[in-house]
Short mmCIF file of C-alpha atoms in Angstrom, two decimals:
data_model
loop_
_atom_site.label_atom_id
_atom_site.label_comp_id
_atom_site.label_asym_id
_atom_site.label_seq_id
_atom_site.Cartn_x
_atom_site.Cartn_y
_atom_site.Cartn_z
CA MET P 174 105.84 111.38 111.91
CA THR P 175 104.04 112.83 108.89
CA GLU P 176 104.47 110.57 105.85
CA ARG P 177 105.08 112.81 102.96
CA ARG P 178 105.87 114.69 100.49
CA ALA P 179 107.04 115.97 97.16
CA GLY P 180 110.26 117.86 97.80
CA GLY P 181 111.90 120.70 95.92
CA ALA P 182 110.50 122.74 93.06
CA SER P 183 111.14 120.13 90.38
CA PRO P 184 108.01 118.32 89.06
CA ARG P 185 110.05 115.13 89.24
CA VAL P 186 111.72 113.67 92.31
CA ARG P 187 115.47 114.14 91.96
CA MET P 188 117.06 111.00 93.30
CA ALA P 189 120.45 109.40 93.84
CA PHE P 190 121.24 105.72 93.61
CA ILE P 191 123.62 104.66 96.36
CA GLY P 192 124.99 101.45 94.89
CA CYS P 193 124.71 100.24 91.28
CA GLY P 194 125.00 96.45 91.65
CA GLY P 195 122.66 93.76 90.41
CA MET P 196 119.69 94.69 92.63
CA ALA P 197 120.04 98.38 91.74
CA ARG P 198 119.95 97.47 88.06
CA SER P 199 116.82 95.40 88.64
CA HIS P 200 115.09 98.37 90.29
CA THR P 201 116.37 100.74 87.57
CA ARG P 202 114.57 98.83 84.82
CA ARG P 203 111.28 99.71 86.52
CA ILE P 204 112.28 103.24 87.49
CA LEU P 205 113.13 104.01 83.84
CA LYS P 206 109.43 103.37 83.16
CA GLN P 207 108.58 106.14 85.64
CA GLN P 208 110.45 109.03 84.01
CA ASP P 209 107.46 111.34 84.46
CA THR P 210 107.93 111.14 88.23
CA THR P 211 111.66 110.46 88.71
CA GLU P 212 114.95 111.99 87.59
CA VAL P 213 118.05 109.92 88.38
CA LYS P 214 120.48 112.79 89.01
CA ILE P 215 123.59 110.98 90.22
CA VAL P 216 124.87 107.67 91.55
CA CYS P 217 127.41 106.59 94.13
CA GLU P 218 129.29 103.47 93.03
CA PRO P 219 132.96 102.62 93.76
CA SER P 220 133.08 99.78 91.19
CA ALA P 221 133.79 100.93 87.64
CA ASN P 222 132.37 97.68 86.23
CA SER P 223 129.10 98.02 88.14
CA TYR P 224 128.74 101.64 87.05
CA GLU P 225 129.37 100.69 83.41
CA GLU P 226 126.68 97.99 83.51
CA PHE P 227 124.31 100.45 85.19
CA CYS P 228 124.88 103.02 82.43
CA GLU P 229 124.04 100.44 79.76
CA LEU P 230 120.44 100.38 81.01
CA PHE P 231 120.08 104.11 80.34
CA GLU P 232 121.68 103.81 76.92
CA GLU P 233 119.28 101.00 76.01
CA ALA P 234 116.40 103.24 77.08
CA GLY P 235 117.74 106.15 75.02
CA ARG P 236 118.53 108.21 78.11
CA PRO P 237 121.82 109.83 79.13
CA PRO P 238 123.33 107.96 82.10
CA PRO P 239 123.74 109.86 85.37
CA PRO P 240 127.23 110.85 86.58
CA ASN P 241 128.99 108.83 89.27
CA GLU P 242 130.39 110.26 92.51
CA PRO P 243 131.97 107.34 94.40
CA ASP P 244 132.39 109.44 97.56
CA LEU P 245 129.05 109.61 99.40
CA GLU P 246 130.08 112.63 101.48
CA LYS P 247 130.81 114.61 98.31
CA LEU P 248 127.61 113.41 96.66
CA LEU P 249 125.53 114.67 99.57
CA GLN P 250 126.90 118.16 98.98
CA ASN P 251 125.10 118.17 95.62
CA GLY P 252 122.25 120.36 96.84
CA GLU P 253 119.91 119.30 94.04
CA LEU P 254 118.59 116.06 95.46
CA ASP P 255 115.27 115.15 97.06
CA ALA P 256 115.71 111.45 97.83
CA ALA P 257 118.10 108.51 97.84
CA PHE P 258 117.65 104.83 97.10
CA ILE P 259 120.29 102.85 99.02
CA ILE P 260 121.11 99.44 97.54
CA THR P 261 124.43 98.34 99.01
CA PRO P 262 125.83 95.45 101.11
CA HIS P 263 124.02 95.15 104.44
CA ILE P 264 126.86 96.40 106.64
CA PHE P 265 126.68 99.86 105.03
CA HIS P 266 122.92 100.40 105.39
CA PHE P 267 122.97 102.15 108.77
CA SER P 268 125.79 104.61 108.10
CA GLN P 269 124.63 105.47 104.58
CA ALA P 270 120.96 105.92 105.56
CA LYS P 271 122.03 108.06 108.52
CA ALA P 272 124.16 110.27 106.27
CA CYS P 273 121.40 110.71 103.69
CA LEU P 274 118.70 111.50 106.27
CA GLU P 275 120.96 114.02 108.01
CA ALA P 276 121.65 115.62 104.62
CA GLY P 277 117.92 116.28 104.29
CA LEU P 278 117.00 113.51 101.87
CA ASP P 279 114.07 111.14 102.06
CA VAL P 280 115.34 107.56 101.91
CA LEU P 281 114.22 104.27 100.44
CA LEU P 282 116.53 101.68 102.01
CA GLU P 283 117.05 98.21 100.54
CA LYS P 284 116.44 95.23 102.80
CA PRO P 285 117.34 94.15 105.41
CA MET P 286 117.10 97.58 107.04
CA VAL P 287 120.14 97.21 109.29
CA MET P 288 122.30 94.52 110.91
CA ASN P 289 120.64 94.36 114.34
CA ALA P 290 118.13 95.93 116.73
CA GLU P 291 120.68 98.37 118.17
CA GLU P 292 121.21 99.91 114.72
CA ALA P 293 117.45 99.87 114.09
CA LEU P 294 116.76 101.92 117.22
CA ALA P 295 119.54 104.36 116.36
CA LEU P 296 118.23 104.82 112.81
CA ILE P 297 114.71 105.50 114.09
CA ASP P 298 116.21 108.28 116.24
CA VAL P 299 117.94 109.74 113.18
CA ARG P 300 114.68 109.59 111.23
CA ASP P 301 112.86 111.38 114.03
CA GLN P 302 115.53 114.06 114.44
CA SER P 303 115.81 114.72 110.71
CA GLY P 304 112.07 114.76 110.08
CA ARG P 305 112.60 112.97 106.79
CA LEU P 306 110.84 109.95 105.33
CA LEU P 307 112.43 106.52 105.72
CA SER P 308 110.93 103.44 104.07
CA VAL P 309 112.45 99.97 103.81
CA SER P 310 112.35 98.42 100.33
CA PHE P 311 110.64 95.15 101.15
CA ASN P 312 108.68 93.90 98.13
CA GLY P 313 106.16 92.22 100.41
CA SER P 314 105.23 95.17 102.60
CA MET P 315 105.26 97.48 99.57
CA SER P 316 102.97 95.18 97.54
CA PRO P 317 99.21 95.68 97.13
CA GLN P 318 98.80 92.00 98.07
CA VAL P 319 100.37 92.20 101.53
CA ARG P 320 98.84 95.62 102.21
CA THR P 321 95.41 94.20 101.40
CA GLY P 322 96.19 91.09 103.45
CA VAL P 323 97.09 93.23 106.45
CA LYS P 324 93.85 95.18 106.07
CA ILE P 325 91.82 91.94 105.96
CA LEU P 326 93.56 90.55 109.04
CA ARG P 327 93.14 93.75 111.04
CA SER P 328 89.46 94.03 110.11
CA GLY P 329 88.68 90.80 111.96
CA GLU P 330 87.07 89.35 108.84
CA LEU P 331 89.03 86.13 109.27
CA GLY P 332 88.98 86.24 113.06
CA ARG P 333 91.89 85.83 115.44
CA ILE P 334 95.27 84.70 114.14
CA LEU P 335 96.08 81.24 115.48
CA ASN P 336 99.11 80.15 113.47
CA ILE P 337 101.42 81.44 110.74
CA SER P 338 103.44 79.05 108.60
CA ALA P 339 106.01 80.15 106.01
CA VAL P 340 108.68 78.67 103.77
CA VAL P 341 111.16 80.13 101.26
CA TRP P 342 113.49 78.24 98.94
CA GLN P 343 116.14 79.24 96.40
CA ASN P 344 119.33 77.93 94.78
CA TRP P 345 121.02 80.78 96.70
CA MET P 346 124.21 79.00 97.80
CA SER P 347 125.43 78.30 94.27
CA PHE P 348 125.34 81.88 92.96
CA THR P 349 126.57 83.61 96.14
CA THR P 350 129.72 81.49 96.64
CA GLY P 351 132.74 83.77 96.85
CA LEU P 352 130.62 86.94 97.02
CA TRP P 353 129.98 89.35 99.89
CA ARG P 354 126.62 87.71 100.60
CA GLN P 355 128.53 84.77 102.12
CA ASP P 356 130.79 87.00 104.21
CA PRO P 357 129.13 87.06 107.67
CA VAL P 358 130.85 90.33 108.62
CA VAL P 359 129.53 92.21 105.57
CA ALA P 360 126.21 90.41 105.12
CA GLY P 361 125.27 89.90 108.78
CA GLY P 362 123.97 86.40 108.03
CA GLY P 363 123.30 84.01 105.19
CA PHE P 364 120.24 82.90 103.28
CA LEU P 365 117.79 83.64 106.10
CA PHE P 366 119.04 87.25 106.43
CA ASP P 367 119.25 87.84 102.67
CA THR P 368 116.41 86.33 100.64
CA GLY P 369 114.87 85.05 103.89
CA ALA P 370 114.68 88.61 105.24
CA HIS P 371 111.60 89.00 103.05
CA MET P 372 110.00 86.14 104.98
CA LEU P 373 110.91 87.59 108.38
CA ASN P 374 109.57 91.00 107.38
CA THR P 375 106.35 89.86 105.70
CA ILE P 376 105.45 87.71 108.70
CA SER P 377 106.24 90.60 111.06
CA ASP P 378 103.99 92.83 108.96
CA LEU P 379 101.10 90.37 108.69
CA ALA P 380 101.25 89.48 112.39
CA GLY P 381 101.14 93.14 113.43
CA GLU P 382 102.50 92.38 116.89
CA ASP P 383 105.75 91.63 118.65
CA PHE P 384 107.42 88.24 118.97
CA VAL P 385 108.06 87.17 122.55
CA GLU P 386 109.95 83.87 122.21
CA VAL P 387 112.00 82.15 119.52
CA ALA P 388 113.76 78.82 119.01
CA ALA P 389 115.93 78.40 115.92
CA TRP P 390 118.33 76.02 114.24
CA MET P 391 120.73 76.75 111.37
CA ASP P 392 122.90 74.61 109.09
CA ASN P 393 125.74 76.35 107.21
CA HIS P 394 126.07 73.42 104.81
CA GLY P 395 129.86 73.82 104.68
CA THR P 396 129.79 77.58 104.06
CA PRO P 397 130.57 80.57 106.34
CA VAL P 398 126.88 81.46 106.69
CA ASP P 399 123.48 79.84 107.22
CA ILE P 400 122.00 77.99 104.25
CA PHE P 401 119.17 76.02 105.91
CA SER P 402 117.15 77.35 108.85
CA ALA P 403 114.13 76.32 110.88
CA VAL P 404 112.47 78.75 113.30
CA ILE P 405 109.60 78.36 115.75
CA ALA P 406 108.28 81.50 117.42
CA ARG P 407 105.48 82.73 119.63
CA LEU P 408 103.71 86.06 119.23
CA LYS P 409 102.56 88.28 122.10
CA SER P 410 98.97 87.10 121.53
CA GLY P 411 100.07 83.47 121.91
CA ALA P 412 99.80 82.63 118.20
CA LEU P 413 102.52 80.29 116.94
CA VAL P 414 104.76 80.89 113.93
CA SER P 415 106.95 78.48 111.97
CA MET P 416 109.48 79.53 109.33
CA ASN P 417 111.67 77.36 107.10
CA ALA P 418 114.41 78.59 104.78
CA ALA P 419 116.18 76.33 102.25
CA GLY P 420 119.00 78.09 100.45
CA ASN P 421 120.40 75.19 98.42
CA THR P 422 117.68 73.72 96.23
CA ASN P 423 117.25 72.70 92.61
CA CYS P 424 113.77 74.19 92.54
CA GLY P 425 114.58 77.74 91.53
CA ILE P 426 113.03 80.26 93.90
CA GLY P 427 109.66 80.43 95.61
CA SER P 428 107.76 80.97 98.84
CA ASP P 429 104.50 80.29 100.65
CA VAL P 430 102.94 82.03 103.65
CA ARG P 431 99.72 80.87 105.31
CA VAL P 432 97.96 82.71 108.11
CA LEU P 433 95.45 80.41 109.83
CA CYS P 434 92.70 82.19 111.74
CA ASP P 435 89.64 81.00 113.65
CA LYS P 436 87.31 82.14 110.84
CA GLY P 437 89.39 81.36 107.78
CA MET P 438 92.82 81.44 106.16
CA LEU P 439 94.96 83.84 104.16
CA GLN P 440 97.69 82.78 101.74
CA THR P 441 100.37 84.97 100.19
CA GLY P 442 104.08 84.89 99.40
CA ILE P 443 107.01 86.61 101.07
CA TRP P 444 107.27 89.08 98.17
CA GLY P 445 103.51 89.58 97.99
CA GLU P 446 103.44 87.60 94.76
CA ARG P 447 99.80 86.54 95.31
CA LEU P 448 96.90 86.83 97.74
CA LEU P 449 94.15 84.27 98.38
CA ILE P 450 91.63 83.97 101.18
CA GLN P 451 89.30 81.22 102.39
CA LYS P 452 86.49 81.79 104.85
CA MET P 453 84.89 79.04 106.91
CA GLU P 454 82.00 78.65 104.47
CA ASP P 455 84.29 78.45 101.41
CA GLU P 456 85.47 75.14 99.97
CA GLU P 457 88.78 76.49 98.69
CA LEU P 458 91.09 79.49 98.56
CA THR P 459 89.92 82.32 96.31
CA PRO P 460 92.37 84.73 94.61
CA VAL P 461 92.02 88.43 95.40
CA GLU P 462 92.52 90.42 92.19
CA LEU P 463 94.67 93.52 92.68
CA PRO P 464 96.40 96.01 90.36
CA GLU P 465 100.05 95.47 89.46
CA SER P 466 102.75 97.62 91.00
CA LEU P 467 105.86 99.02 89.34
CA GLY P 468 107.84 98.17 92.44
CA THR P 469 108.97 99.66 95.70
CA TRP P 470 110.12 103.00 94.26
CA GLN P 471 106.65 103.69 92.88
CA GLN P 472 105.13 102.98 96.30
CA PHE P 473 107.78 105.12 98.00
CA LEU P 474 106.82 108.05 95.77
CA ARG P 475 103.16 107.55 96.67
CA VAL P 476 104.06 107.73 100.37
CA ARG P 477 106.20 110.78 99.77
CA ALA P 478 103.34 112.52 97.96
CA GLY P 479 100.95 111.80 100.84
CA LYS P 480 98.85 109.34 98.80
CA MET P 481 99.33 106.40 101.19
CA GLU P 482 100.68 105.57 104.62
CA ASN P 483 104.25 104.36 104.85
CA PRO P 484 103.84 100.56 104.33
CA CYS P 485 107.28 99.67 105.65
CA PRO P 486 108.53 102.19 108.22
CA PRO P 487 111.63 101.50 110.33
CA GLU P 488 109.40 100.37 113.18
CA ILE P 489 108.63 97.21 111.18
CA GLY P 490 112.36 96.97 110.51
CA LEU P 491 112.95 97.12 114.26
CA ARG P 492 110.47 94.28 114.90
CA MET P 493 112.26 92.18 112.30
CA ALA P 494 115.71 93.10 113.69
CA ARG P 495 114.70 91.98 117.18
CA LEU P 496 113.42 88.73 115.70
CA TRP P 497 116.70 88.23 113.82
CA ASP P 498 118.80 88.93 116.92
CA ALA P 499 116.82 86.30 118.84
CA ILE P 500 117.12 83.78 115.98
CA LYS P 501 120.91 84.16 115.94
CA GLU P 502 121.14 83.81 119.70
CA SER P 503 118.96 80.70 119.80
CA ALA P 504 120.70 79.03 116.87
CA GLY P 505 124.06 79.79 118.46
CA ASN P 506 122.89 77.91 121.56
CA GLY P 507 121.63 74.78 119.82
CA GLY P 508 118.00 75.87 119.54
CA GLN P 509 117.63 77.03 123.14
CA PRO P 510 114.44 79.17 123.37
CA VAL P 511 115.20 82.90 123.64
CA LYS P 512 113.03 85.75 124.86
CA VAL P 513 112.81 88.47 122.22
CA GLY P 514 114.11 91.88 123.31
CA SER P 515 111.75 94.77 123.59
#
């Protein structure tokens, strides 16, 4: 697929927000700094309270808020849109992305891409048939740090990957109690599939190859979804991967990812919050200085304009979805090793 492209005659990309909740508002603060490239034409939000809070951001910035069309089907009849940014509960990602792609829009889709590998394969088919751009809004894959890390690993500068170790922690359980994020039907999982999805994706991206076997254990900690998880996996090359997720901590939020190779080591975070490397002759890790990014929407626009390759296409989402399916199966069977589907 050709990664592209500025659509329509407007000098700015005319976009729709699908969903105006907390994450959408977080993205909007950065997008409002990109008014030379982006026009927020309309939003799709069924909650009056969420829409009101969303509009406050525009008022604070001295901009008129966009209108709200809570019915996605009606919104997609607008005819004056180039792209959509979908930021809704996980269960809606597939159907809403499918509808937007089929309506001729390029799509930036919030993480996790979809609920499982079956939906991932189906969405790739929709992307191919529509000919539109689909990127997944993973901070890690969209960051200069992880993109540079991938380039370093693929170059062979650090040698062959031997082991990847990752951990993520957050006081997630306390602020998601009673919300959709702890509804397994709507969310598709708990901490490991929400915040932890960044870990699964960044490791999939850095590894650059398929997983072949997984063993996993989960502890719901008295909730309907996983709060603590431990995962051991093996890549096609034979390299081993360990992942730990702790969703009930008093330590705020943080992460660490280390890729150990036979000629050195690379360290980053699941959101691409840093990048350090250490070669065999070095005594310690050395930071790699990189320019700041205004977030995933800025990177999406660069892809769309043909200025960079798509850093997080649905194929990476598929690799992560297959990993997640295997994790759930193994954890459901007491940690029994599971072959990853292909």
